Coordinates of C-alpha atoms in Angstrom, one line a residue:
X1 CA 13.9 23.2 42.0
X2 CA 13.5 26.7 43.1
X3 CA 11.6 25.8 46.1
X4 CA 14.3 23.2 47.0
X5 CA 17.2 25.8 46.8
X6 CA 15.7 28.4 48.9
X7 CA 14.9 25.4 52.1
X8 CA 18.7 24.4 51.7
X9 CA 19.9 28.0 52.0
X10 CA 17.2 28.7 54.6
X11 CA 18.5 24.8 56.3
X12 CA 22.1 26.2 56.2
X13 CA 22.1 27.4 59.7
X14 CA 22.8 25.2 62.4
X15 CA 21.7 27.1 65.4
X16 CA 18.5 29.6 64.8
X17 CA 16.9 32.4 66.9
X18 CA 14.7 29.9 67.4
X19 CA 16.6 27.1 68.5
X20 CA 18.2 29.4 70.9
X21 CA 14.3 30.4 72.3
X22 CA 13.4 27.2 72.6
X23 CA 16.7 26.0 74.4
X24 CA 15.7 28.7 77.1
X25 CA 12.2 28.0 77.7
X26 CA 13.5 24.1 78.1
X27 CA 16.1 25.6 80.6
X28 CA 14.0 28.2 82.6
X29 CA 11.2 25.2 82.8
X30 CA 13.8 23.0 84.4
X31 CA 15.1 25.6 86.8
X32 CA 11.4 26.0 88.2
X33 CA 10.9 22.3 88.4
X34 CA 14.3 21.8 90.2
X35 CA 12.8 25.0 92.8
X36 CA 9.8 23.5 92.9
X37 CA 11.2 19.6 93.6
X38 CA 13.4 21.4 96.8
X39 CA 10.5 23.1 98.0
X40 CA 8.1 20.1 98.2
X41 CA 11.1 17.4 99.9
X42 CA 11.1 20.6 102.8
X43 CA 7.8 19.7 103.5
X44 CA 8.5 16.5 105.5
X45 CA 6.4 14.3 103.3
X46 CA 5.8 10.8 104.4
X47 CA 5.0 7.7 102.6
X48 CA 3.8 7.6 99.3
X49 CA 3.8 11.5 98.7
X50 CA 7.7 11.2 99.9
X51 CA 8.7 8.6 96.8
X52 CA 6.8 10.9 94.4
X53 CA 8.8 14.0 95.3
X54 CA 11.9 11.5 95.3
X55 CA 10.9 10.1 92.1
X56 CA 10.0 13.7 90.5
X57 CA 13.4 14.7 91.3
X58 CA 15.3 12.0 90.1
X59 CA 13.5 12.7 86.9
X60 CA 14.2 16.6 86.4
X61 CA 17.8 15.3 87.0
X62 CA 17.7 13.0 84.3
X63 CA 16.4 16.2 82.5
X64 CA 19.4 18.4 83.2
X65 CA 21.4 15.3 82.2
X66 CA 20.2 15.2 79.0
X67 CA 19.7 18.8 77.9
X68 CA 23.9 18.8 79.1
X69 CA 24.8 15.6 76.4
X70 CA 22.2 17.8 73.8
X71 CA 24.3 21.1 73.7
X72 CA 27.2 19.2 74.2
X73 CA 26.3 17.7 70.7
X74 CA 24.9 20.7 69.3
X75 CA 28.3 22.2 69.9
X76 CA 29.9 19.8 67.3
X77 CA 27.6 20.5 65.2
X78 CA 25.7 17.8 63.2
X79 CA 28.7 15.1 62.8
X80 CA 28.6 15.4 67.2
X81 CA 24.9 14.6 67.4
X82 CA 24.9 11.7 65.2
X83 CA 27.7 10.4 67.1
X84 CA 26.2 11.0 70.3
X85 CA 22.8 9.2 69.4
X86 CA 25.7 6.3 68.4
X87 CA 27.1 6.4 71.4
X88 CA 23.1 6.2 73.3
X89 CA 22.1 3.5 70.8
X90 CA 25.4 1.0 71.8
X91 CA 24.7 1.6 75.8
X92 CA 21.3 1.4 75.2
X93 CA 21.6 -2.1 73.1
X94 CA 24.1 -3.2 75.8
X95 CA 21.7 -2.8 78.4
X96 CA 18.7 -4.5 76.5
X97 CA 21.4 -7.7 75.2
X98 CA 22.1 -7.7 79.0
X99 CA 18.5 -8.1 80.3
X100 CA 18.1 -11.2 78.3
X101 CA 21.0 -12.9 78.5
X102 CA 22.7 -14.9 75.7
X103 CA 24.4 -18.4 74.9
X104 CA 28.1 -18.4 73.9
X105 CA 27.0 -19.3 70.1
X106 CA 25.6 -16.2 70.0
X107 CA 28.6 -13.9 70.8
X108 CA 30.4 -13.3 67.2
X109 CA 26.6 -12.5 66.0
X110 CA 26.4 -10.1 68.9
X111 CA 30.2 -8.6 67.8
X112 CA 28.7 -7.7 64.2
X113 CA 25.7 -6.0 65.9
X114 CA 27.7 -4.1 68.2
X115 CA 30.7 -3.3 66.1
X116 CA 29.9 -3.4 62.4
X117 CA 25.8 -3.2 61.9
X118 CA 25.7 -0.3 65.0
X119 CA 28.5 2.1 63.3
X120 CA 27.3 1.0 59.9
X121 CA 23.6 2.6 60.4
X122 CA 24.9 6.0 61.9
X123 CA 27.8 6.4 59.6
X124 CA 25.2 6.0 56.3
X125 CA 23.1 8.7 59.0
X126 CA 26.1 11.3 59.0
X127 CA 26.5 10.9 55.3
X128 CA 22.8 11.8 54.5
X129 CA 21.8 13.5 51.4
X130 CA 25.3 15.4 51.4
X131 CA 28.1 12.8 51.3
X132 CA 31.4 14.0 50.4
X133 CA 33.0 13.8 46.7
X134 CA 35.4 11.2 48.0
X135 CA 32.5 9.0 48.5
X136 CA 30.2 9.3 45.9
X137 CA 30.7 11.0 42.3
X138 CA 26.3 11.6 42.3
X139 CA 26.1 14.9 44.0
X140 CA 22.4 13.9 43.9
X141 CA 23.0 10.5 46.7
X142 CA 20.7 10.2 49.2
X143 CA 21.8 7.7 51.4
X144 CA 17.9 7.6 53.2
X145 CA 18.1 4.4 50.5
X146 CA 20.5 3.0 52.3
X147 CA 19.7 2.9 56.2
X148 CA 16.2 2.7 55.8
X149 CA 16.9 -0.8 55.2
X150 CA 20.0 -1.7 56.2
X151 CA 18.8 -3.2 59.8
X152 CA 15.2 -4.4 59.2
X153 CA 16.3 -6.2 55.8
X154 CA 20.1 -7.3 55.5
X155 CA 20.6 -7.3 59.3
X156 CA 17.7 -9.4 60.3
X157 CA 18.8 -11.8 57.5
X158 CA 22.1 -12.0 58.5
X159 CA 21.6 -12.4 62.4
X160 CA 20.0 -15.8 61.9
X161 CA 22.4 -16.9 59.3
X162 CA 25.3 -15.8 61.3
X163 CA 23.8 -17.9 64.7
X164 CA 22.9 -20.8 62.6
X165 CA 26.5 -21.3 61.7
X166 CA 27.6 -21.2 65.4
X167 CA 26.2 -24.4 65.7
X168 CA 23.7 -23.7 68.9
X169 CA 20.4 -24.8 68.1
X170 CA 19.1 -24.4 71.3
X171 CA 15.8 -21.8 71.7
X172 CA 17.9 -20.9 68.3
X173 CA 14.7 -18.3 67.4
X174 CA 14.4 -16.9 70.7
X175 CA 17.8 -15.8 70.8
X176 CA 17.6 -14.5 67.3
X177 CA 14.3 -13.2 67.7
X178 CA 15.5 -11.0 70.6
X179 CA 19.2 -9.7 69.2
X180 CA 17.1 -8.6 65.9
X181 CA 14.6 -6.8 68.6
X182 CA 17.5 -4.9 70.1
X183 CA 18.9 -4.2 66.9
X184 CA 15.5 -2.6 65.9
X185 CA 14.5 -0.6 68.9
X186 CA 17.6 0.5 70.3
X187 CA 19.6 1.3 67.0
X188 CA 17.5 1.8 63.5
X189 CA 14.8 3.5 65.8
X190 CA 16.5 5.9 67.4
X191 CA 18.5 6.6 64.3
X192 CA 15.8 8.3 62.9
X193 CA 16.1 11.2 65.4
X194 CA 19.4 12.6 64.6
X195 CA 18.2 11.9 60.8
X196 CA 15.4 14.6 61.0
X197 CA 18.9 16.9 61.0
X198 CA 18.9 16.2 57.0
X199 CA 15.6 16.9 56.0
X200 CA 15.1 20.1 53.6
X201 CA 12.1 21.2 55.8
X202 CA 9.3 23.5 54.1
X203 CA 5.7 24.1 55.3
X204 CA 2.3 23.1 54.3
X205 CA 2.3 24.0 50.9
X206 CA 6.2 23.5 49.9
X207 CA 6.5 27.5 51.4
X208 CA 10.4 27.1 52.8
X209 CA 10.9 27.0 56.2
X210 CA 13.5 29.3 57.9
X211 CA 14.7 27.8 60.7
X212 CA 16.6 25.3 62.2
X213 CA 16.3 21.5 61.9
X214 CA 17.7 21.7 65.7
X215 CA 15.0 22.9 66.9
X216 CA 12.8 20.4 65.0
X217 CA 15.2 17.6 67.2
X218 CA 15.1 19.1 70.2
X219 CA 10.6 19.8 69.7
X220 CA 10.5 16.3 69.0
X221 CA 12.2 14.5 72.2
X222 CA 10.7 17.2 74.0
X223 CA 7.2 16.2 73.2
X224 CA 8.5 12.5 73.4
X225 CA 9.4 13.0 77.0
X226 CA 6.1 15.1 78.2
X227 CA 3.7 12.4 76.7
X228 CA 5.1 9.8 79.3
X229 CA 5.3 12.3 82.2
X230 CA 1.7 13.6 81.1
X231 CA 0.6 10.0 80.7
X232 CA 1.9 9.4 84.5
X233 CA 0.0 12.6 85.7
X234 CA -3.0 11.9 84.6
X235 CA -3.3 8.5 85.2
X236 CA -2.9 9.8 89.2
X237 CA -5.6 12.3 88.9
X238 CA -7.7 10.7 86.7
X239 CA -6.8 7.0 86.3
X240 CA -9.8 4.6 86.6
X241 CA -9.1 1.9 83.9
X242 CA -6.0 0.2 83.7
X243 CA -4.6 -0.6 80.0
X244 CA -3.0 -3.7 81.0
X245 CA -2.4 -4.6 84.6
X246 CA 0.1 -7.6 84.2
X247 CA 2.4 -5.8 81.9
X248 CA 2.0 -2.1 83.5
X249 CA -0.3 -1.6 86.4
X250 CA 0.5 2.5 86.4
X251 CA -0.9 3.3 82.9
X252 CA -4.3 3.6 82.1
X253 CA -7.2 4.4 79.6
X254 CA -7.4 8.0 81.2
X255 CA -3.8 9.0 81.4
X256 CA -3.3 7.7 78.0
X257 CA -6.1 10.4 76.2
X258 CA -5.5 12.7 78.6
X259 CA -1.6 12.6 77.6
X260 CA -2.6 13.1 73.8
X261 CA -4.7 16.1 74.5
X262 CA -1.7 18.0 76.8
X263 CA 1.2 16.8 74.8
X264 CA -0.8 17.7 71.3
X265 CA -1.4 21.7 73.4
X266 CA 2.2 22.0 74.6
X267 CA 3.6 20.6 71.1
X268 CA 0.7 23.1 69.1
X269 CA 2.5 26.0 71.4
X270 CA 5.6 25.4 70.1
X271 CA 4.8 25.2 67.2
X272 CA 6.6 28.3 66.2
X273 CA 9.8 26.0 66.7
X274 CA 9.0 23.9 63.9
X275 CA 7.4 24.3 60.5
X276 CA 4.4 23.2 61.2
X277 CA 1.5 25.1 61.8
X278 CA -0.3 24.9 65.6
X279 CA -2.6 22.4 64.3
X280 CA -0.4 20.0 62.6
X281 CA 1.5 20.3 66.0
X282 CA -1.1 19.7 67.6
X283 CA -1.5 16.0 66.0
X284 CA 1.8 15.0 65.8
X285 CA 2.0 15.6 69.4
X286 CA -0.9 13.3 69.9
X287 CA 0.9 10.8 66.9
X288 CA 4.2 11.0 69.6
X289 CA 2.1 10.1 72.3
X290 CA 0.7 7.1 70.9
X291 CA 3.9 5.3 69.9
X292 CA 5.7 6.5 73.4
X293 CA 2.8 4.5 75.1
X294 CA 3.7 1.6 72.9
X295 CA 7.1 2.1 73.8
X296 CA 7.0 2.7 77.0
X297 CA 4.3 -0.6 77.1
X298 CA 6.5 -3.0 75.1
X299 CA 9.8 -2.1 77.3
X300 CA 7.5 -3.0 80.4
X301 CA 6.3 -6.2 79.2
X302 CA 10.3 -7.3 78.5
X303 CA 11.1 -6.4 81.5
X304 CA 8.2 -8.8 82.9
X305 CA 8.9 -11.3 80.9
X306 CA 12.7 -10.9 82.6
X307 CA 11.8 -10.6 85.9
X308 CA 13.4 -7.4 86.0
X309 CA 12.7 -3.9 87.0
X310 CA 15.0 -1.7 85.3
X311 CA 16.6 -2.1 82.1
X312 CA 20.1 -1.3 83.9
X313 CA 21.8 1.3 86.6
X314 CA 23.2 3.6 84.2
X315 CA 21.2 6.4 85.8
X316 CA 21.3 6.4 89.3
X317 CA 18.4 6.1 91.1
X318 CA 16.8 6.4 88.6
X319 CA 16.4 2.9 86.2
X320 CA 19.1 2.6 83.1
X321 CA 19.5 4.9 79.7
X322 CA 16.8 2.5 77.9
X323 CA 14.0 3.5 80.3
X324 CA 14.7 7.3 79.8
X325 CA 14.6 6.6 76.2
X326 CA 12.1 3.8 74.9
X327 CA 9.6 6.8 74.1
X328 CA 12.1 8.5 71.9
X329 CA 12.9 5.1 70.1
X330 CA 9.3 4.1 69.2
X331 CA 8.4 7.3 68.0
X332 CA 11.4 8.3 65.8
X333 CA 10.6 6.6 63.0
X334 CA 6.9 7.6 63.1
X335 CA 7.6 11.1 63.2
X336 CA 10.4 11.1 60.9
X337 CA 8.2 9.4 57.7
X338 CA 5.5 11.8 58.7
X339 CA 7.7 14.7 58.4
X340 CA 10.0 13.8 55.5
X341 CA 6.7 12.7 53.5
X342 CA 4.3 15.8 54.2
X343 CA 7.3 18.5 54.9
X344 CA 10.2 18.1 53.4
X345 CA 11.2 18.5 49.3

């Protein structure tokens, strides 16, 4: 009990020293990238080298983009992140419902995803382990009980149950099949990042942790986003075998270990961001890099299967929101368990 007081005072603070470190290495990386991104278009590259640079910065863009929404969030406080993920989570759904398009029997089913099971899951997020009195008398309420299973149990019950009644039998599980995907990549994934904001962190050992569970988020999708661009990097300098050529013809064998071993460094140099130690860093940067491969694979054999080669415009010039994202959404829930169960009380 002791040990559990001392993380929640030392979990108090929003915004640490740390956090504020952290912030400014993301910031002064960006600011050489974007230098570095004008310097290489005044080169007059041609062909392939030319859509590289393009593509490079499009990319530190997006970054700039994103670390902007982040401290927008982080500004109002922990009630404006978990709203903001909301917010990500319904465009990103949107754009996945859109790239497999529905039958009319499905749209009341799609209404409760969108407008009751989506609010629903970040709501029981913002009310945590701390709800208010007014909505719960047990001080002691963890609501981790409730969204944990909220999507993959009553939702993906009541998505078939609710099309069934429509009437519209046609490729019935298909279409159900895919809304309850959507539902579970794009919302209850992703979910679990802004929920790493209520863990009572402590290191190895139940020692309490004095920093911020901010920096925690912002290490995490970080890490998330340097696997794929370390995955890309490699797989150009190194690439040889191809994981799966119909689905993704730009990831290989090489890119993929190689992506491990750099994200697990950069994450084990950070680790003073976080409560774990370098070497536990150092494998749950490799752990992120595994399921943003998967994610980033999955997302790539949809939009196959589609005939598509974006997700949506969102971004311009540079694909839609759930292409930026699918890494984050895989690996949320992995690294969430793995945190709550080895560091957390």
């Amino acid at each position: 009990m002791l040990a559990k007081a001392e993380a929640l005072l030392a979990n108090a603070q929003w915004l640490s020293n740390r956090t504020y470190i952290l912030l400014a290495v993301i910031i002064t990386t960006l600011g050489i990238a974007t230098i570095v991104g004008e310097v290489l278009s005044r080169r007059e590259p041609m062909g392939i080298e030319s859509a590289l640079i393009a593509r490079f910065k499009h990319k530190v863009r997006v970054w700039w983009m994103m670390l902007a929404i982040f401290v927008f969030g982080f500004v109002l406080h922990r009630v404006g992140v978990v709203v903001l993920f909301g917010f990500v989570s319904f465009w990103a759904l949107r754009e996945f419902i859109t790239m497999t398009p529905t039958r009319r029997g499905d749209h009341r089913t799609l209404f409760w995803v969108f407008f009751i099971f989506t609010p629903l899951q970040y709501i029981l997020i913002g009310l945590g382990s701390s709800p208010p009195s007014w909505i719960t008398t047990d001080p002691n309420r963890d609501f981790y009980d409730f969204y944990s299973i909220m999507i993959p149990v009553y939702a993906s019950l009541f998505i078939p149950a609710r099309a069934a009644i429509a009437g519209d039998y046609k490729r019935f599980l298909e279409r159900s099949a895919k809304i309850q995907s959507g539902l579970l990549i794009c919302v209850y994934s992703l979910s679990y990042a802004p929920a790493l904001l209520d863990l009572d962190l402590v290191q190895t050992g139940k020692i309490p942790w004095n920093g911020s569970n901010v920096s925690l988020l912002v290490f995490f999708v970080l890490i998330a986003q340097l696997a794929s661009v370390f995955e890309r990097a490699w797989g150009k300098l190194a690439g040889r075998k191809v994981i799966a050529e119909k689905i993704n013809a730009s990831r290989t064998w090489e890119g993929f270990l190689g992506s491990m071993v750099t994200t697990g460094l950069v994450a084990a140099a950070l680790s003073w961001a976080t409560p774990f130690h370098p070497w536990e860093a150092w494998i749950l940067g490799a752990v992120v890099t595994v399921m943003a491969c998967a994610g980033t694979m999955t997302m790539s054999a949809i939009k196959r299967d589609r005939g598509v080669t974006d997700t949506g415009t969102l971004v311009q010039g540079h694909a839609g929101l759930l292409d930026q994202i699918d890494t984050i959404c895989f690996a949320a829930p992995v690294f969430y368990h793995l945190t709550r169960f080895f560091w957390s009380v």
